[in-house]
Coordinates of C-alpha atoms in Angstrom, one line a residue:
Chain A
X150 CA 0.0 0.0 0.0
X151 CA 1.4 3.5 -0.6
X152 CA 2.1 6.2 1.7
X153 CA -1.0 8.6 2.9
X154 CA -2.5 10.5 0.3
X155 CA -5.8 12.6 -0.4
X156 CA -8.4 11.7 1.6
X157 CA -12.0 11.3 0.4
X158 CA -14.8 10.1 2.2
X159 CA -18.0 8.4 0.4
X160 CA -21.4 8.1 1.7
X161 CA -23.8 6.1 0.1
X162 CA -27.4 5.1 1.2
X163 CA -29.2 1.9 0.9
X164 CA -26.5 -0.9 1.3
X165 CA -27.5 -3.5 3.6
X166 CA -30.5 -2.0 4.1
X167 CA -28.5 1.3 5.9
X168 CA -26.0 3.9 5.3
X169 CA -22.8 3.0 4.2
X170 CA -19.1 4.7 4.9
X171 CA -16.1 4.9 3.1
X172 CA -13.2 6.6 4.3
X173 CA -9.7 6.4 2.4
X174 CA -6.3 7.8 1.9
X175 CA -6.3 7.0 -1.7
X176 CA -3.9 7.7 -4.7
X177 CA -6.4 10.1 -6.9
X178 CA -9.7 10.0 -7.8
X179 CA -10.1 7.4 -9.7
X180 CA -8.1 4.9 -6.9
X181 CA -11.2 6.0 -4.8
X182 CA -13.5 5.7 -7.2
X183 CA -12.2 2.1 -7.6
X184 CA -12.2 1.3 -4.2
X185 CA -15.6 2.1 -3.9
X186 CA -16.9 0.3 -6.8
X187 CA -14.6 -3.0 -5.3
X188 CA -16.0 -2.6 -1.8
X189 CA -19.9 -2.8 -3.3
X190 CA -19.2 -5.4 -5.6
X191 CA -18.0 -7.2 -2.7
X192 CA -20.8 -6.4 -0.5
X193 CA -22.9 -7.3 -3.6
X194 CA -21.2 -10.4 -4.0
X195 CA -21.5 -11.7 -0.4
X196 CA -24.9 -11.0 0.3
X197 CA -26.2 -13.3 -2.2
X198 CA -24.2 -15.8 -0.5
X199 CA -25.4 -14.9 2.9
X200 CA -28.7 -12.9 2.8
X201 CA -31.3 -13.9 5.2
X202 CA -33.7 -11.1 3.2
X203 CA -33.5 -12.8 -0.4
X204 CA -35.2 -15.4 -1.1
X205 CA -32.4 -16.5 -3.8
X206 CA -29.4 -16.1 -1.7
X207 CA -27.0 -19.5 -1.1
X208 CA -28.1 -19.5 2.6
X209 CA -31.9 -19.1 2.2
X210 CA -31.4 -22.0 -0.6
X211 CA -30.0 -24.5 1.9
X212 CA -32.2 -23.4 4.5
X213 CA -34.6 -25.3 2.1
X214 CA -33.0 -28.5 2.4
X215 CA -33.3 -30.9 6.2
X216 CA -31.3 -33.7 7.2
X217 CA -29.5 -33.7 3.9
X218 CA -25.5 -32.8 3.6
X219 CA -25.3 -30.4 1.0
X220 CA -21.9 -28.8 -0.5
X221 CA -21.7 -24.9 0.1
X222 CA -19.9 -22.3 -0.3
X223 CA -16.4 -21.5 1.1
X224 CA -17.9 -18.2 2.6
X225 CA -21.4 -19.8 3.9
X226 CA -19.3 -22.7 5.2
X227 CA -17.1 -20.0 7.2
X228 CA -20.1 -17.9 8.4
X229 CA -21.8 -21.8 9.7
X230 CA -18.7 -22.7 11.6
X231 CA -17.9 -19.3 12.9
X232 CA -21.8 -19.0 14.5
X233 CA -22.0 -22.3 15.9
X234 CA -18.5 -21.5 17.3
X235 CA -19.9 -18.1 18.7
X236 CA -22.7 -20.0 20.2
X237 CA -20.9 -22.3 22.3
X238 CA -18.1 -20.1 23.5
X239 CA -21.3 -17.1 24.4
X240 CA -23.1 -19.7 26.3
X241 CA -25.6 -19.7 23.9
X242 CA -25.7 -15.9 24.1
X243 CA -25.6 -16.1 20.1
X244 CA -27.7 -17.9 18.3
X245 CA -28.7 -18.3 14.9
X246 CA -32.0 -19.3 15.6
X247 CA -32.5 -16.2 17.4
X248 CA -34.9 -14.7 14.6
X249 CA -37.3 -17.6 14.8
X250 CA -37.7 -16.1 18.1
X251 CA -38.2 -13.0 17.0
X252 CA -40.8 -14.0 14.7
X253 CA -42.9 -16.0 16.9
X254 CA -43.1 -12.9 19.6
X255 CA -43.8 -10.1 16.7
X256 CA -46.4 -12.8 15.6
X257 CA -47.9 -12.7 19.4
X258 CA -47.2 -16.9 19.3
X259 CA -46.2 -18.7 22.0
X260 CA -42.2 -19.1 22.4
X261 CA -41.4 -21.8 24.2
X262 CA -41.5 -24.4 21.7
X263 CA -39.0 -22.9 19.3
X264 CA -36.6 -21.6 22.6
X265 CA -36.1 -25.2 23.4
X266 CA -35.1 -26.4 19.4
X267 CA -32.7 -23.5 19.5
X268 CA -31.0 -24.9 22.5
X269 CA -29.6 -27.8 20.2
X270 CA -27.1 -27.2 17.2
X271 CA -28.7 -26.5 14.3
X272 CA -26.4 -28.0 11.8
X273 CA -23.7 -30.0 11.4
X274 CA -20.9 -29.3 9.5
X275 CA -18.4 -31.5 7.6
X276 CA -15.0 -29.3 6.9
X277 CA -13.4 -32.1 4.8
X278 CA -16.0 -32.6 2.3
X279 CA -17.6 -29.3 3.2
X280 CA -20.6 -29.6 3.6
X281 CA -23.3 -28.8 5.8
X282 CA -27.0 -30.2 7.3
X283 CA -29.5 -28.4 8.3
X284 CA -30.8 -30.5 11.7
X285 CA -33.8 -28.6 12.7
X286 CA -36.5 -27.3 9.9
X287 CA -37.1 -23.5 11.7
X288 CA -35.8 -20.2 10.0
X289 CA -32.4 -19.2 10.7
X290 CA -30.6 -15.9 10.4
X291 CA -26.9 -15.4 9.8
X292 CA -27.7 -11.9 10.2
X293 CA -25.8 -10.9 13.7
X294 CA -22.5 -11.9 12.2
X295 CA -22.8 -11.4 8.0
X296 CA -23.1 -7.9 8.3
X297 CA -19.4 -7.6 9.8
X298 CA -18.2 -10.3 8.1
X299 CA -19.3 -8.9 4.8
X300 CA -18.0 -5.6 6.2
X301 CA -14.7 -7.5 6.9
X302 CA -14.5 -8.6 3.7
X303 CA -15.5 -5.3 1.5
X304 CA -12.8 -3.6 4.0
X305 CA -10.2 -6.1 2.8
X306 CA -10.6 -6.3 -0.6
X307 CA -10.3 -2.3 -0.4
X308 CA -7.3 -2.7 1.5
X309 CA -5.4 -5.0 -1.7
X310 CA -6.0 -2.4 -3.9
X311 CA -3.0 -0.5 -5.2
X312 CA -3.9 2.9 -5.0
X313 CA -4.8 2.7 -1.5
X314 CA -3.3 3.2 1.5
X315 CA -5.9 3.3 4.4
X316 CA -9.1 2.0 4.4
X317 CA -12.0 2.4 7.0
X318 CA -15.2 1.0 6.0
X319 CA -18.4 1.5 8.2
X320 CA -21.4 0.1 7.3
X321 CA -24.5 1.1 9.5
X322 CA -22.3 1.5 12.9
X323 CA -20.3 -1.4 12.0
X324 CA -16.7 -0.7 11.4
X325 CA -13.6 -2.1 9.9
X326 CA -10.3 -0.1 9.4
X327 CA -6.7 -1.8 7.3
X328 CA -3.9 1.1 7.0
X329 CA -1.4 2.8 8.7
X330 CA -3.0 5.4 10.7
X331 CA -5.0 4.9 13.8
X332 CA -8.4 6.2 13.5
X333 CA -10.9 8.2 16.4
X334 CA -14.3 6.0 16.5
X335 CA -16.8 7.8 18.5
X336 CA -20.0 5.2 20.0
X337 CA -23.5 6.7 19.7
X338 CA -25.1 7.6 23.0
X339 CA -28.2 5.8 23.2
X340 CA -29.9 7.8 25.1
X341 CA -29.1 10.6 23.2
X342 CA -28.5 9.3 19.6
X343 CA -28.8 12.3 16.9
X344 CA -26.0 12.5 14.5
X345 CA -24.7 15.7 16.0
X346 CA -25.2 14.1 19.6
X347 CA -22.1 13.7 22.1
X348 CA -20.4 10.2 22.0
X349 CA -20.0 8.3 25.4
X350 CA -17.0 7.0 24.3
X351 CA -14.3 7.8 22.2
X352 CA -11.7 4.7 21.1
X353 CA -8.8 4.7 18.8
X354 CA -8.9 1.7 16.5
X355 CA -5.7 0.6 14.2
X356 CA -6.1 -2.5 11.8
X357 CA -9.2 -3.6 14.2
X358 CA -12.9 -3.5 13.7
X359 CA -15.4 -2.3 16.0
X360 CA -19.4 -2.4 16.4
X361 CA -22.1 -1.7 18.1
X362 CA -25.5 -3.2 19.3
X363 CA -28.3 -2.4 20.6
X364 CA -32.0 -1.6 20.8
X365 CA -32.7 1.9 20.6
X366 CA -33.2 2.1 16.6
X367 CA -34.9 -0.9 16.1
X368 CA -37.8 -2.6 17.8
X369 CA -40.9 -4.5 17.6
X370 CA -44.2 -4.0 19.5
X371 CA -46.6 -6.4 21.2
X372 CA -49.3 -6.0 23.5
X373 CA -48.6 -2.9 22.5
X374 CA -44.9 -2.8 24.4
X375 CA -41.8 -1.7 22.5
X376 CA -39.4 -4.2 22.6
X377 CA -35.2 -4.7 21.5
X378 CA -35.3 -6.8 18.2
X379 CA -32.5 -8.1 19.9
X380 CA -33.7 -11.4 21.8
X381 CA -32.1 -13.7 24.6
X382 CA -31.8 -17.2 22.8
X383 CA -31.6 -18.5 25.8
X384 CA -35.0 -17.0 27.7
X385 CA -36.5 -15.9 24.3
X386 CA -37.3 -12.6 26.2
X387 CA -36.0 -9.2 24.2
X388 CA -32.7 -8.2 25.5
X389 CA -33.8 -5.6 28.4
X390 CA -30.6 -5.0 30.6
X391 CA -28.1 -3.9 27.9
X392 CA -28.9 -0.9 25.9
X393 CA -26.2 -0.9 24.0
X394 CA -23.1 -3.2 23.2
X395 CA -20.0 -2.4 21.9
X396 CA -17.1 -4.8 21.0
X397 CA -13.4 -4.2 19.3
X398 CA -11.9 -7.1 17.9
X399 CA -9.4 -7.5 14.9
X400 CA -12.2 -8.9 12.3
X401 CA -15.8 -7.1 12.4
X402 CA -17.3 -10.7 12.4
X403 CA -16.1 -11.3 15.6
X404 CA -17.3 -7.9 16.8
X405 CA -20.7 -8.3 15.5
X406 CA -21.4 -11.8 16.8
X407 CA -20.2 -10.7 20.7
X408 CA -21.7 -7.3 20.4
X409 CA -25.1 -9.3 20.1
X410 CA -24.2 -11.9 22.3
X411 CA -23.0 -8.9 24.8
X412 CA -26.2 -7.1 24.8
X413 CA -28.1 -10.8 26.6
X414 CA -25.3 -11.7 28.7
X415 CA -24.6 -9.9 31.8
X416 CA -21.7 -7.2 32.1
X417 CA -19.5 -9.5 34.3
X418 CA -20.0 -12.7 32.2
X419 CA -19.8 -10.4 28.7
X420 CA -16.1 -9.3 30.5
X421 CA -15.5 -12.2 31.3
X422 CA -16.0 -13.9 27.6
X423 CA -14.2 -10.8 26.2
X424 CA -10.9 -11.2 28.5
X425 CA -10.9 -15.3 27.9
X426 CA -11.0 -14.9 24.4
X427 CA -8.1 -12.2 24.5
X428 CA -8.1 -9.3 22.1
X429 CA -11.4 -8.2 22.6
X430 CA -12.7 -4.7 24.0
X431 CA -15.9 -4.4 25.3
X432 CA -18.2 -1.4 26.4
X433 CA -22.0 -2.4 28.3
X434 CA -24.3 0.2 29.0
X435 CA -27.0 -0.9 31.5
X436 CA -30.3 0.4 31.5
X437 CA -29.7 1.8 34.5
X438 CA -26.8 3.5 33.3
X439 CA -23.7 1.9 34.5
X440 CA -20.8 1.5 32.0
X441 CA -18.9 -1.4 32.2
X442 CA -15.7 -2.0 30.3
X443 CA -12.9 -4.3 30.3
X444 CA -9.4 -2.9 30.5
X445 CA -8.7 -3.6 26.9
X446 CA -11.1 -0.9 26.0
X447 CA -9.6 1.6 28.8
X448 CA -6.4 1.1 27.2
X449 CA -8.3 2.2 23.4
X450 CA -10.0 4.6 25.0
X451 CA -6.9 6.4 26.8
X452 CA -4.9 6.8 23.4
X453 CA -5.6 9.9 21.8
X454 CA -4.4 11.0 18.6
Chain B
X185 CA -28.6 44.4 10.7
X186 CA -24.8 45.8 10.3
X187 CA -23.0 44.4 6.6
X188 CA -21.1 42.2 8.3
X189 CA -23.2 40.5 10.1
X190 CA -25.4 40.2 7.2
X191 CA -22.7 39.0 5.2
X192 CA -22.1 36.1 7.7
X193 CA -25.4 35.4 7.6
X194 CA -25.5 35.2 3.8
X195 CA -22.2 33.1 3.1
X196 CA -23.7 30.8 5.6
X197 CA -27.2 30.3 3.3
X198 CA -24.8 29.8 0.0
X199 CA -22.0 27.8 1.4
X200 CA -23.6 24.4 -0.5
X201 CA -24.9 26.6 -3.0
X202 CA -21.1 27.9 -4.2
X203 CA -20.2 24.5 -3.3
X204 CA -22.6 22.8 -5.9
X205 CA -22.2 22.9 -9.4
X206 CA -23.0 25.5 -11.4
X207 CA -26.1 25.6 -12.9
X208 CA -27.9 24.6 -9.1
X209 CA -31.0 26.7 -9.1
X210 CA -30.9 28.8 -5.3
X211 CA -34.4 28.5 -4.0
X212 CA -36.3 29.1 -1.0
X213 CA -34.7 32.5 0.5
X214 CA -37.4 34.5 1.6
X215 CA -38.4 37.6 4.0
X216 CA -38.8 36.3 7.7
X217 CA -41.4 36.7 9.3
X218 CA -41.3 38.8 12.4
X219 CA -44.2 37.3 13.9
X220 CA -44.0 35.7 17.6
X221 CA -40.6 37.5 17.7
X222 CA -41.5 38.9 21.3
X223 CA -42.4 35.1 22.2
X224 CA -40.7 34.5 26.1
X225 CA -38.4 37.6 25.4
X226 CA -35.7 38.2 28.0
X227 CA -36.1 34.9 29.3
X228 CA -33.1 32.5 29.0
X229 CA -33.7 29.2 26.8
X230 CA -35.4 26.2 29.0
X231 CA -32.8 23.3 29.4
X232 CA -36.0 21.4 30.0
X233 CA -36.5 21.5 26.5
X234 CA -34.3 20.7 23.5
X235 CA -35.5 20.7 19.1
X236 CA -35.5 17.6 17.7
X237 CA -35.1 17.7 13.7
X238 CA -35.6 14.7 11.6
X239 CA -35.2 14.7 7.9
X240 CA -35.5 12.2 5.2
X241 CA -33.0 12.1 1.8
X242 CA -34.7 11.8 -0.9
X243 CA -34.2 8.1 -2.0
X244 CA -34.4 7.4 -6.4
X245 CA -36.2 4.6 -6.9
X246 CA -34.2 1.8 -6.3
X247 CA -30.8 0.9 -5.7
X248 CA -27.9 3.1 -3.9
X249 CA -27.1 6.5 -4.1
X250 CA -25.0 9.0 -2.5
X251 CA -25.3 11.3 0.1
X252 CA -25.7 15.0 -0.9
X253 CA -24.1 17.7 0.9
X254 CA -26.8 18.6 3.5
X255 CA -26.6 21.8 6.1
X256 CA -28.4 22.0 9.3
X257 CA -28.2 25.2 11.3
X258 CA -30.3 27.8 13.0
X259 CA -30.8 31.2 12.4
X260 CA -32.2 34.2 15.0
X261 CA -34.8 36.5 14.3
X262 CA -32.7 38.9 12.1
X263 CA -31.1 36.4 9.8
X264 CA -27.9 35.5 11.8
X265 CA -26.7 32.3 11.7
X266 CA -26.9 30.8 15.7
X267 CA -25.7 27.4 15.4
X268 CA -24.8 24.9 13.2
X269 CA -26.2 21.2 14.0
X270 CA -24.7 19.4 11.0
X271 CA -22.6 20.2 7.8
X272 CA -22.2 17.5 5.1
X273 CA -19.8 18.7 2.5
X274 CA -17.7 17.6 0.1
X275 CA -14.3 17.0 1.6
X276 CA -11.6 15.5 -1.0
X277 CA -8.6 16.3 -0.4
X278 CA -6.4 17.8 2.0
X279 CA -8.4 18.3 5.5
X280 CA -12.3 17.2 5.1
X281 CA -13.8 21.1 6.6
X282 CA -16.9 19.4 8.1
X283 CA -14.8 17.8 10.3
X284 CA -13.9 21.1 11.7
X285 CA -17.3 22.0 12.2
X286 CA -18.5 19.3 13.7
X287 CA -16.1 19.0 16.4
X288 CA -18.6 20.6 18.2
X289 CA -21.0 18.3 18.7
X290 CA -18.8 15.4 19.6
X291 CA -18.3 17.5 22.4
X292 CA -14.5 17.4 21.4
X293 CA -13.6 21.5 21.1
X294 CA -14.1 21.9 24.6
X295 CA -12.3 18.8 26.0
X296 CA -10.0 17.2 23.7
X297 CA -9.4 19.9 21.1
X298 CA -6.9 17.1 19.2
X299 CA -9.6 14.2 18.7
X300 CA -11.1 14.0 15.5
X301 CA -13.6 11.5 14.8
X302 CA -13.4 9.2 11.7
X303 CA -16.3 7.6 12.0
X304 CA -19.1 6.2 14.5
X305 CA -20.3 3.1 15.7
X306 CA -23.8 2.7 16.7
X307 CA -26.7 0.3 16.1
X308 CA -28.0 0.2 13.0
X309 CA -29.9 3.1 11.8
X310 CA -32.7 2.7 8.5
X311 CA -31.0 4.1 5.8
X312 CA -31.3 7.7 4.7
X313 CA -33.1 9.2 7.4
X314 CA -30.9 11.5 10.2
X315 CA -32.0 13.3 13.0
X316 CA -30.0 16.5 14.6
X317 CA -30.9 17.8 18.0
X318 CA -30.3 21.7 19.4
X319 CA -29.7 22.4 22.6
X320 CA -30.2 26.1 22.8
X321 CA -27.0 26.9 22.8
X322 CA -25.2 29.5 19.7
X323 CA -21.6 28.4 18.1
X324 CA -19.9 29.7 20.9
X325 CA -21.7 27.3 23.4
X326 CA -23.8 30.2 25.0
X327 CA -27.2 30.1 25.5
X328 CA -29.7 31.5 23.7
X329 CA -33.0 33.6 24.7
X330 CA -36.2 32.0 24.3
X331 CA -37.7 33.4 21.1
X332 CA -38.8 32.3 17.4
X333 CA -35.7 30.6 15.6
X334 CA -35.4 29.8 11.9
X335 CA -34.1 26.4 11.5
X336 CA -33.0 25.3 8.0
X337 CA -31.6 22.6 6.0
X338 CA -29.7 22.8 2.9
X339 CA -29.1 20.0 0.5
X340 CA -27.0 19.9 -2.7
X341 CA -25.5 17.4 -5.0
X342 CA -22.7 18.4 -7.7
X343 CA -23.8 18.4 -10.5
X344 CA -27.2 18.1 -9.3
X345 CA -30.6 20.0 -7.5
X346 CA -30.5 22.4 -4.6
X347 CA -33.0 23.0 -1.9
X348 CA -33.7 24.6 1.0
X349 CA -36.1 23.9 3.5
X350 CA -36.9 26.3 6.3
X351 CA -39.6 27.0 9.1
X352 CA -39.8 29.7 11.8
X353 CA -40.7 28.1 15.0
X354 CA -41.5 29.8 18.5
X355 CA -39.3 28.0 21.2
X356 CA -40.1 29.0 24.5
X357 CA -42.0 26.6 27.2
X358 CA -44.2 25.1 24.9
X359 CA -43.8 22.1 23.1
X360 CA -44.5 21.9 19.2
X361 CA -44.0 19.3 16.2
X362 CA -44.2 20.1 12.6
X363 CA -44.1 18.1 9.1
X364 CA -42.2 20.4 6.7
X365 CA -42.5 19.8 2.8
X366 CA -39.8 18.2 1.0
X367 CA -37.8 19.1 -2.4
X368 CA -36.2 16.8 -4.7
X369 CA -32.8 16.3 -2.0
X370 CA -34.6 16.1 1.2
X371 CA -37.9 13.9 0.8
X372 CA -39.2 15.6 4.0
X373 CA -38.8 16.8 7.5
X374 CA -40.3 17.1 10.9
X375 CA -39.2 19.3 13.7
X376 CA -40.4 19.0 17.1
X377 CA -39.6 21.8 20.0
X378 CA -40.1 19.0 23.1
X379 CA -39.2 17.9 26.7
X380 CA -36.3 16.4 26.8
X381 CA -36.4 12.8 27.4

């Protein structure tokens, strides 16, 4: 990658459903205009692979099939692995299944039934002939870990181009950076979350991703209560203790699975989970307002540039 | 109103217009209206309350599209800029200016005048729609009298349309929503003088 050069910084609406950030040092012009044609065609690229939304996508194909091993996708294959992964080392915190959930309590049905299927894995997964079978016929979402890893990826493939020299791509709150200079992320207040709003935090990222969940923008009502769409797997209660989440990690996957996982868990077993893994920064606002971080975020937080 | 202040107040209004390309139509600079000016006068601004202002970009059918340069800010009862809530420009190459002006509202200038924010991480917001809060305070962070304001917000595109929306509103001790009509940048926009939460 080359030294620093001009800076330009696109904005584009309606990727993923939300706004879309991308801030380079780039050769000229046309480098940038390169790098963001790369980073949608990635995005683009991806998200037929993994959309839970389209009906055509490689995910929502196999989620046709039950009981049956059926050859995928290097990317699907990763995505499989790394949430069934996330769901055993959250405790169940994460869980694919999560949006069945979700479904059932927008719908007003009964939960209990599809919280005890989701307690089980949900595939199986064969790496050497890779392959993988669908073990429980409910809808599943990839969602709380595609959007950073698809966010990963754009950021990367951004990154091997050869008129750029720093990357940071943000898509809806979710952030990766590649580059040489550190980079100032500021993390939405929820309680006071307007664009021009004062951040409650302030962390320096470098070659790391970051992101944030949480309630406060999206929701569902029943019985006439708003509720998170976020939803405890294990309870399948909406998330109410954690109003918002954020996790730094090196890949945006990683941050996006335990920034959902981090918003059901408690703040001392969310610490906990963060400090065993190693590497990971985590910041837990409670409803009652208490702010809980791990020291790996302190130390993000106390370098300024 | 003395020319300079006037001029501020001007080069505020046109700063997307000389920014866009020519051939931008300027639209929507009118007289203001004096009415309620006398609203709560004297009185220092309510910290109880705070304006909430929500706008929508105008989305093409279909597909992606970028962001146009968009200015939020609030004028006084005489035309002179107050305080500016958000500034979208176009900021290729050396030093992006909205940066600068934002710096505010991160709550940086006062505390850590070297921290610049790249970027923010937050859950995920629906596409195209933004919403700005004021506080009642001007662009040197004192605070302002109760009183009728002038909030506007400017959108241009290079090579494109430019629009301005803008709506008098009496903020005192009263609370008070309003839809404002869109224009081919910003599909629409409601304001809303309220309690704060």
């Amino acid at each position: 990658m080359l030294k620093s050069r001009k800076r330009y910084d696109v904005h584009i609406e309606n990727v993923l459903g939300t706004s879309l950030q991308l801030l380079l040092a780039a050769h000229d012009r046309d480098a940038a205009r390169e790098a963001e044609r790369v980073a949608l065609e990635e995005i683009d690229r991806l998200t037929r692979i993994l959309s839970s939304y389209s009906p055509d996508s490689e995910f929502a194909q196999w989620q046709e099939t039950l009981e049956s091993d059926i050859a995928v996708s290097d990317e699907l294959l990763e995505m499989l692995e790394a949430a069934e992964s996330w769901w055993r080392k959250t405790n169940g915190a994460f869980n694919a299944g999560a949006s069945a959930i979700a479904a059932c309590l927008t719908a007003g049905d009964q939960v209990t039934g599809v919280v005890s299927r989701v307690q089980e894995p949900l595939w199986r997964i064969d790496t050497s002939r890779r392959t993988a079978r669908r073990l429980v016929d409910m809808s599943m979402s990839l969602d709380a870990i595609a959007k950073g890893f698809i966010v990963a990826r754009a950021g990367a493939a951004v990154a091997a181009l050869s008129g750029i020299a720093d990357v940071l791509l943000n898509i809806g709150g979710d952030i990766q950076h590649f580059g040489n200079g550190a980079h100032q992320i500021g993390i939405t207040d929820p309680r006071q979350p307007a664009e021009n709003g004062a951040a409650m935090s302030k962390v320096r990222i470098h070659n790391e991703a970051i992101a944030t969940s949480g309630g406060y923008r999206r929701g569902f009502i029943a019985n006439g209560v708003q509720h998170s769409h976020i939803i405890d797997p294990r309870t399948g209660h909406p998330a109410t203790g954690i109003i918002s989440a954020s996790v730094i990690a090196a890949d945006c996957a990683t941050a996006d699975a335990l920034s959902t996982a981090f918003s059901v868990l408690r703040p001392d077993e969310s610490v906990d989970i963060a400090n065993g893994i190693g590497g990971v920064s985590c910041l837990l606002l409670s409803r009652d307002g208490t702010l809980t971080t791990n020291s790996l975020w302190d130390h993000h937080e106390s370098i300024t540039l | 109103m003395s020319q300079s202040r006037y001029e501020a107040a001007m080069s505020r209004r046109t700063l997307l217009g000389r920014l866009a390309a020519a051939g931008a139509s300027y639209i929507g600079l009118t007289a203001f209206s004096r009415a309620g000016i006398a609203l709560g006068q004297g009185a220092k601004w309510d910290d109880n309350f705070e304006l909430s202002v929500d706008f929508d970009i105008a989305q093409p059918t279909g597909g992606r599209y970028h962001r146009p340069y968009v200015a939020v800010w609030i004028e006084d009862s005489a035309g002179h800029p107050i305080r500016t809530l958000l500034l979208w420009v176009n900021n290729t190459g050396r030093g992006p200016r909205y940066i600068k002006e934002l710096r505010r509202w991160f709550g940086v200038e006062s505390a850590n005048a070297q921290q610049i924010i790249s970027s923010v991480s937050s859950a995920t917001r629906q596409s195209g729609k933004y919403n700005v809060v004021w506080n009642g305070r001007d662009d040197a962070g004192k605070v302002v009298d109760q009183g009728t304001y002038r909030v506007l917000i400017e959108a241009a595109r290079e090579h494109g349309s430019y629009g301005v929306i803008q709506q008098d509103l009496a903020m005192a001790t009263s609370p008070k929503a309003m839809d404002l009509q869109g224009n081919e940048e910003i599909a629409g926009a409601h304001i809303e003088f309220r309690r704060r939460k």
